[in-house]
CSV table of C-alpha atoms in Angstrom, one decimal:
chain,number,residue,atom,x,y,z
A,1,UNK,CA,84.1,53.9,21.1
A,2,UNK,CA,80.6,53.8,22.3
A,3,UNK,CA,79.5,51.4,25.3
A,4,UNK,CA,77.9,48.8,22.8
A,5,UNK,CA,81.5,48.4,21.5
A,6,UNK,CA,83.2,47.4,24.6
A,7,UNK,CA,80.3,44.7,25.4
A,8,UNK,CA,80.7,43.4,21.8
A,9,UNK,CA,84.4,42.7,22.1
A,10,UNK,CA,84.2,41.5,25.4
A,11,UNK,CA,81.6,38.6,24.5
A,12,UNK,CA,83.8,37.6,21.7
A,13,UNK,CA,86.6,37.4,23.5
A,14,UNK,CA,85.0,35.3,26.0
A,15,UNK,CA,84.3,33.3,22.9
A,16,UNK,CA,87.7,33.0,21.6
A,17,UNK,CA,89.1,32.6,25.2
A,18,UNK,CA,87.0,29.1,25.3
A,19,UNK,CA,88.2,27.8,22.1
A,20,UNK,CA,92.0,28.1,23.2
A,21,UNK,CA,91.7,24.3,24.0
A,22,UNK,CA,88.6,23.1,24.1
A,23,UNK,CA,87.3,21.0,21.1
A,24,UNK,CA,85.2,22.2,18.2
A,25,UNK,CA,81.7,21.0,16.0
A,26,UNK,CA,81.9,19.7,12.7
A,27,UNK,CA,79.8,17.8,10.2
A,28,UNK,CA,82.1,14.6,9.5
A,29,UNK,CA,83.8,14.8,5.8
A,30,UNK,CA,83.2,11.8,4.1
A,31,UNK,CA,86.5,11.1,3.4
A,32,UNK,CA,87.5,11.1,7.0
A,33,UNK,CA,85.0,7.9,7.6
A,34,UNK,CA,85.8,5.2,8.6
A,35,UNK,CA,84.8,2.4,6.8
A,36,UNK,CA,83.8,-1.0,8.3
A,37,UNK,CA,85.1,-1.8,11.3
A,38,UNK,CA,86.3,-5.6,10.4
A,39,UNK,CA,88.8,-5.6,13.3
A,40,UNK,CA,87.3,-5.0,16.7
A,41,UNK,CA,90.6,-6.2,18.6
A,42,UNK,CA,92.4,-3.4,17.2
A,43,UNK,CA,89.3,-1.3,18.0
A,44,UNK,CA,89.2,-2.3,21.3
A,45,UNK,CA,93.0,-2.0,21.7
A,46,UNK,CA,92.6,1.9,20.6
A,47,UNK,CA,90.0,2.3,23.0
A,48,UNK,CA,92.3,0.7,26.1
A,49,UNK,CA,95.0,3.4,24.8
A,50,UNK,CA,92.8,6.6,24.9
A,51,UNK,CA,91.6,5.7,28.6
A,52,UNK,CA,95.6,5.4,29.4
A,53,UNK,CA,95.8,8.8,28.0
A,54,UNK,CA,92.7,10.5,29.8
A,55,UNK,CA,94.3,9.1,33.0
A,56,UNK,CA,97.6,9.9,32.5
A,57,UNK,CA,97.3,13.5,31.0
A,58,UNK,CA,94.6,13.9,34.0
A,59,UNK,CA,97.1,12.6,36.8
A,60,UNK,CA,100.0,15.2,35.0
A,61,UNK,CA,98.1,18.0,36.8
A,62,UNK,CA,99.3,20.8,34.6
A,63,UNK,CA,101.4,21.5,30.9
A,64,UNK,CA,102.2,24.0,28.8
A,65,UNK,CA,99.7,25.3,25.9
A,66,UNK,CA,100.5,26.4,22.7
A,67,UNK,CA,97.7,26.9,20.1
A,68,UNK,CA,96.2,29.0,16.8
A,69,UNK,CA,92.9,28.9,15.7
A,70,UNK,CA,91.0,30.6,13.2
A,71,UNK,CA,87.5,31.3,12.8
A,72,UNK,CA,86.6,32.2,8.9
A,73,UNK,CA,87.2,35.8,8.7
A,74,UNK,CA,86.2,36.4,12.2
A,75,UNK,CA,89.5,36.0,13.5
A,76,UNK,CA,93.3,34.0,14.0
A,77,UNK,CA,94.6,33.9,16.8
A,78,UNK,CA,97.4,32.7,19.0
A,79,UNK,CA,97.6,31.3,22.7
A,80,UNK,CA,100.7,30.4,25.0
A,81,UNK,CA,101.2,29.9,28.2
A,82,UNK,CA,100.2,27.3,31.3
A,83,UNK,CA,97.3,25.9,32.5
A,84,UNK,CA,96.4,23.7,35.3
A,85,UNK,CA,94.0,21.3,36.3
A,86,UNK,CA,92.6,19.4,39.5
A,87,UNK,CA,89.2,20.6,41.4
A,88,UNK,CA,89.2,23.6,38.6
A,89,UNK,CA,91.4,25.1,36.6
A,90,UNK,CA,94.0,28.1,36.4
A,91,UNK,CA,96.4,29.1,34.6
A,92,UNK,CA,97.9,32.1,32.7
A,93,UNK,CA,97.8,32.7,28.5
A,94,UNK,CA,99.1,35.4,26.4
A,95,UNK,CA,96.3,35.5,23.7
A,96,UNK,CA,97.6,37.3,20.4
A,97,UNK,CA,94.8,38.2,17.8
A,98,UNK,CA,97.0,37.4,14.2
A,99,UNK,CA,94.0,38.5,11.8
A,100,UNK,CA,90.2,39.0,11.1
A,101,UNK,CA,88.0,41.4,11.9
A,102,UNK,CA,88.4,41.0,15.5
A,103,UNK,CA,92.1,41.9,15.2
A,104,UNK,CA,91.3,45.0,13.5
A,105,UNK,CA,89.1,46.0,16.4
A,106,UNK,CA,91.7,45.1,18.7
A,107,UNK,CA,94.3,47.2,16.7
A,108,UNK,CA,92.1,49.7,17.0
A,109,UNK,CA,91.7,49.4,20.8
A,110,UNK,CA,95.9,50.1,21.0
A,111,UNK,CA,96.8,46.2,21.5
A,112,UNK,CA,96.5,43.0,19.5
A,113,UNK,CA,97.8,40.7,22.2
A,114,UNK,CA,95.8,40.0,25.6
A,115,UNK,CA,96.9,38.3,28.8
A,116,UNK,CA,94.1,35.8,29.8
A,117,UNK,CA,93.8,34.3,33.7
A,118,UNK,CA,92.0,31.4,34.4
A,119,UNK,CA,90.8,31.3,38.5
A,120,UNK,CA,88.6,28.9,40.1
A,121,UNK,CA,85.7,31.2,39.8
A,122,UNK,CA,86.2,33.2,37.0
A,123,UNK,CA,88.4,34.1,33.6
A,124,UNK,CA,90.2,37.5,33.5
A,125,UNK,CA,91.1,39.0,30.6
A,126,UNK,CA,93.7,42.2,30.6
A,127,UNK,CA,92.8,45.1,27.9
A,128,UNK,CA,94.9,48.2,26.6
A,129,UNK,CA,94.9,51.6,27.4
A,130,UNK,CA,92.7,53.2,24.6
A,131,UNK,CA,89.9,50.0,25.9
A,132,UNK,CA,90.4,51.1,29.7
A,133,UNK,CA,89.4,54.8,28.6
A,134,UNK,CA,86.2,53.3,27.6
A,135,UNK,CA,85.5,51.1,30.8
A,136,UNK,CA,85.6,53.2,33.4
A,137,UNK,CA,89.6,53.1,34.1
A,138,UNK,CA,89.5,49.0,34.0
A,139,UNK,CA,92.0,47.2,32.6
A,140,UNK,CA,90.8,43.9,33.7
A,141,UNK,CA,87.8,42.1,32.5
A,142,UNK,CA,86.2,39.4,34.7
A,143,UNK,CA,84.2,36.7,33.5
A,144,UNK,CA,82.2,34.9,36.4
A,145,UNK,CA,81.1,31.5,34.9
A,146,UNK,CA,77.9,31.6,35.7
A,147,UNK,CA,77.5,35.1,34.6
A,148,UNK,CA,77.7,33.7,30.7
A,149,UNK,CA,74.6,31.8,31.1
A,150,UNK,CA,73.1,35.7,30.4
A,151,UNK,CA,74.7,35.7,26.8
A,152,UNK,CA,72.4,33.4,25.1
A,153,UNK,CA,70.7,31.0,27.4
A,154,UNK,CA,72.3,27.4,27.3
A,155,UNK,CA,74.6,28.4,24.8
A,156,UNK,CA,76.4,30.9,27.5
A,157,UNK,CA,75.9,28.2,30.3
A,158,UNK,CA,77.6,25.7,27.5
A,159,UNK,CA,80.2,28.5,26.7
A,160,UNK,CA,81.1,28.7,31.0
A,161,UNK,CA,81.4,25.1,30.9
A,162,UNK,CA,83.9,25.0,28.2
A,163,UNK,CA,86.2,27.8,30.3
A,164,UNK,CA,86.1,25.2,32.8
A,165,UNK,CA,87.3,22.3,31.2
A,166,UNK,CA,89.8,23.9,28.6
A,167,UNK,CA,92.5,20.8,29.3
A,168,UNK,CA,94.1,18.8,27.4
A,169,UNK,CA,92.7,15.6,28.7
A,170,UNK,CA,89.1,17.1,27.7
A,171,UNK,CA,89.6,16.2,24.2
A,172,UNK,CA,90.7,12.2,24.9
A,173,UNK,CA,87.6,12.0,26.7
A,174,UNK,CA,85.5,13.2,23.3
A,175,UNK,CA,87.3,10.9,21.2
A,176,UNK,CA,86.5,8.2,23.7
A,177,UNK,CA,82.7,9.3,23.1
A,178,UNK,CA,83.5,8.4,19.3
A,179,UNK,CA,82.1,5.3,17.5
A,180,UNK,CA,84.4,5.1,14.7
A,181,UNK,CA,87.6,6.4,17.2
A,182,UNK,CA,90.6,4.3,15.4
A,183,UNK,CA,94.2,4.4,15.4
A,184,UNK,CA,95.6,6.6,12.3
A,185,UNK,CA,99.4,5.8,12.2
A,186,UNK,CA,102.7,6.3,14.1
A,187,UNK,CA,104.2,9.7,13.6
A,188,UNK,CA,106.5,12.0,14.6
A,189,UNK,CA,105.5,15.6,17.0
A,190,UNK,CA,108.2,18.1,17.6
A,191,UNK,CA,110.6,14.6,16.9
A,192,UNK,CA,109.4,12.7,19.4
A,193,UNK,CA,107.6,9.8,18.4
A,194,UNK,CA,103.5,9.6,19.0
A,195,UNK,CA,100.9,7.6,18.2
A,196,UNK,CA,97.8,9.7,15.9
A,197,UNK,CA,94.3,8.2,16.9
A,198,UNK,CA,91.0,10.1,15.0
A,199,UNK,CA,87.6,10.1,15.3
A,200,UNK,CA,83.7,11.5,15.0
A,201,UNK,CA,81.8,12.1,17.4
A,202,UNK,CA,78.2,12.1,17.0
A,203,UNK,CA,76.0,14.1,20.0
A,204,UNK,CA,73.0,11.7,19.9
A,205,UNK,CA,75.2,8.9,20.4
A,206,UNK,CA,77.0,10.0,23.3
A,207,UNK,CA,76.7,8.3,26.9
A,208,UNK,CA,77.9,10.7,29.2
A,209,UNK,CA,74.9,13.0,29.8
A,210,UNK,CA,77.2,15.7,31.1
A,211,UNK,CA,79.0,15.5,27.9
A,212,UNK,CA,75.5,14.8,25.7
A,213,UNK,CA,74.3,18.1,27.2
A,214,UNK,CA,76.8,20.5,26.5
A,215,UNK,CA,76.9,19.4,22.7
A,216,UNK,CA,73.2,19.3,22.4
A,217,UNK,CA,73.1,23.2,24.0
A,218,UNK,CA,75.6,24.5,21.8
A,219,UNK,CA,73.9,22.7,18.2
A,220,UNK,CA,76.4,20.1,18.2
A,221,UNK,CA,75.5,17.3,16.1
A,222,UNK,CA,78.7,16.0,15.2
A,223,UNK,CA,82.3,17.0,16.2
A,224,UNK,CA,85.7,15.5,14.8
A,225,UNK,CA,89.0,15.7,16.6
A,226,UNK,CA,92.7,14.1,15.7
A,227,UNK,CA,95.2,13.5,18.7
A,228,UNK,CA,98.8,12.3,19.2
A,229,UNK,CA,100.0,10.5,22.2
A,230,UNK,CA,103.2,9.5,23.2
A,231,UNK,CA,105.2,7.2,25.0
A,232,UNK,CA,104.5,8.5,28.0
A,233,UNK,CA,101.0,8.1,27.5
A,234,UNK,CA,99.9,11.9,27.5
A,235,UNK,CA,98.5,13.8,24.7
A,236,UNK,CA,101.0,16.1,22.7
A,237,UNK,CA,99.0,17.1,20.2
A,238,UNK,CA,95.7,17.8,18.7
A,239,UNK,CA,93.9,19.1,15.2
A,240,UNK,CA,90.5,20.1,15.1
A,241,UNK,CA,88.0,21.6,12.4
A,242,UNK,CA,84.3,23.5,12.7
A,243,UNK,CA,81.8,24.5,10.3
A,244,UNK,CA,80.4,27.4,11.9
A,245,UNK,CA,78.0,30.7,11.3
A,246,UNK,CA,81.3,32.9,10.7
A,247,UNK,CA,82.8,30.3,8.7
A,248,UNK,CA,85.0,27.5,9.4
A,249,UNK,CA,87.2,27.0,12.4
A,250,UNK,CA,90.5,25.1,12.6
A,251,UNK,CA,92.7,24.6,15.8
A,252,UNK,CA,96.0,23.2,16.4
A,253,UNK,CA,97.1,22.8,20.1
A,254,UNK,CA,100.7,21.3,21.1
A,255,UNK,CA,101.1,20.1,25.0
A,256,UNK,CA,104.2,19.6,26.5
A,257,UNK,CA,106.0,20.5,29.7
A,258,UNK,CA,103.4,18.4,31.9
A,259,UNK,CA,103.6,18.8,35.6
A,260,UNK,CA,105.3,22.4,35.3
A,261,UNK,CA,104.3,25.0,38.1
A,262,UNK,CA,101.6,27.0,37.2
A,263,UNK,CA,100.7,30.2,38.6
A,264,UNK,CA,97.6,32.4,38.3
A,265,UNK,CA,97.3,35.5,40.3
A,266,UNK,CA,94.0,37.5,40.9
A,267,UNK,CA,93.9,40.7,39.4
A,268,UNK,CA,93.5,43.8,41.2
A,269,UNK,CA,90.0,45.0,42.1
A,270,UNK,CA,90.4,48.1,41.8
A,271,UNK,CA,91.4,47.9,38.2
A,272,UNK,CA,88.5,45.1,37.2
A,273,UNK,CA,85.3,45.4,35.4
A,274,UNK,CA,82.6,42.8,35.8
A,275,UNK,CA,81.6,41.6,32.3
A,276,UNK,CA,77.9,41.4,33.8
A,277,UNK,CA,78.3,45.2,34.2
A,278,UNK,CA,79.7,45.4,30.7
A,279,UNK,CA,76.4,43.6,29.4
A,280,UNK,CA,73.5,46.3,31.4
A,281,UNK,CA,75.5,49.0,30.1
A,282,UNK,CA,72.9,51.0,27.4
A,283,UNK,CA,75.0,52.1,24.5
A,284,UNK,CA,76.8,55.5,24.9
A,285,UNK,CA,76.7,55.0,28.9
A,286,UNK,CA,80.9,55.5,30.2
């Protein structure tokens, strides 16, 4: 496998590392509007229940993760594990690639399942053997945040900001950007009741300029995102759909287990690559 290989697989799976749990960009469906609004109390009252939600799932601290996504015939792909949240987040994942193109290339590599570390400064990703032959002996791949802003301008700084906030209360906080945010039923998650709240968020409409900027940098103009929350006022669930150049993404993510311990331990130097080596290599270079 030539040196071109090994940077092409790492920058997607810095890719499909941030869309473990961070929400994705869609063009609304029409049939998912919502109509007139002829009830602003109840509006209001879903509103007042979301900003419980960001503040209890915040407060929490940490949960467990379980999610599968799939990105048109790009890749599926699985994610379990813990992650944590405060001044920055960490955690651990076991990332298993299901299917795609991607998976093939992983298959290829001698392993379709990944451990993934999230640290303050940086995400690690752990390859296989056949992938350490290629890189020098490294079985770890670091990913300093601010190293992605060299992938593709403010898409990659857009991409490090998405590692960073890959909690669960980051997706209450886009519905609560959402004009048309409204309450969709009472169901049941896992059998525990929850309440399903949806919405649309449009990027040119959104007040949070931190928030405003990362959509507009990553060609966001409209994102759509489903959540369940239960009694307890954190969020349990969530369903989300993308229209994108490799086709069209979907991701489930279930949270539970909130306030478990979560530990993330850096790996070994000696056995980590820098992906901003991976990038200057020239193709063919060890």
């Amino acid at each position: 496998m030539q040196g071109t290989t090994v940077r092409g697989v790492g920058l997607v799976l810095a890719v499909a590392s941030a869309l473990t749990g961070v929400a994705a960009c869609t063009s609304p469906d029409s049939s998912d509007g919502p109509g007139k609004d002829d009830d602003r109390a109840a509006h209001g009252r879903s509103l007042a229940a979301l900003r419980s939600a960001e503040r209890a799932t915040q407060r929490a601290g940490s949960a467990r993760v379980e999610s599968t996504t799939t990105m048109g015939a790009l890749m599926s792909m699985t994610a379990d594990g813990t992650l944590g949240w405060g001044d920055a987040i960490t955690g651990t994942l076991t990332i298993t690639y299901t299917g795609g193109t991607l998976a093939d290339t992983m298959r290829r590599l001698g392993s379709t399942s990944m451990e993934a570390r999230y640290l303050p400064d940086a995400y690690y990703a752990r390859m296989g053997e056949k992938f350490a032959e290629q890189a020098g002996g490294k079985h770890w791949i670091r990913y300093a945040y601010e190293d992605l802003e060299a992938v593709a301008g403010g898409s990659g700084a857009h991409l490090g900001d998405q590692m960073r906030t890959t909690t669960p209360n980051q997706s209450v906080k886009l519905l609560l950007a959402s004009g048309d945010v409204r309450k969709a039923g009472e169901e049941s998650v896992r059998g525990r009741p929850a309440t399903h709240y949806s919405g649309t968020v449009a990027a040119a409409d959104v007040t949070d300029a931190a928030l405003k900027k990362q959509l507009i940098e990553a060609g966001v103009t409209t994102e759509t995102v489903d959540i369940w929350i239960d009694e307890r006022n954190l969020l349990v669930k969530k369903v989300e759909k993308a229209r994108m150049s490799t086709g069209l993404m979907t991701q489930t993510a279930h949270y539970g287990d909130y306030g478990v311990p979560v530990r993330a331990q850096r790996p070994p130097r000696s056995d980590t690559g820098d992906f901003e080596d991976l990038m200057r290599k020239k193709a063919g270079t060890p």
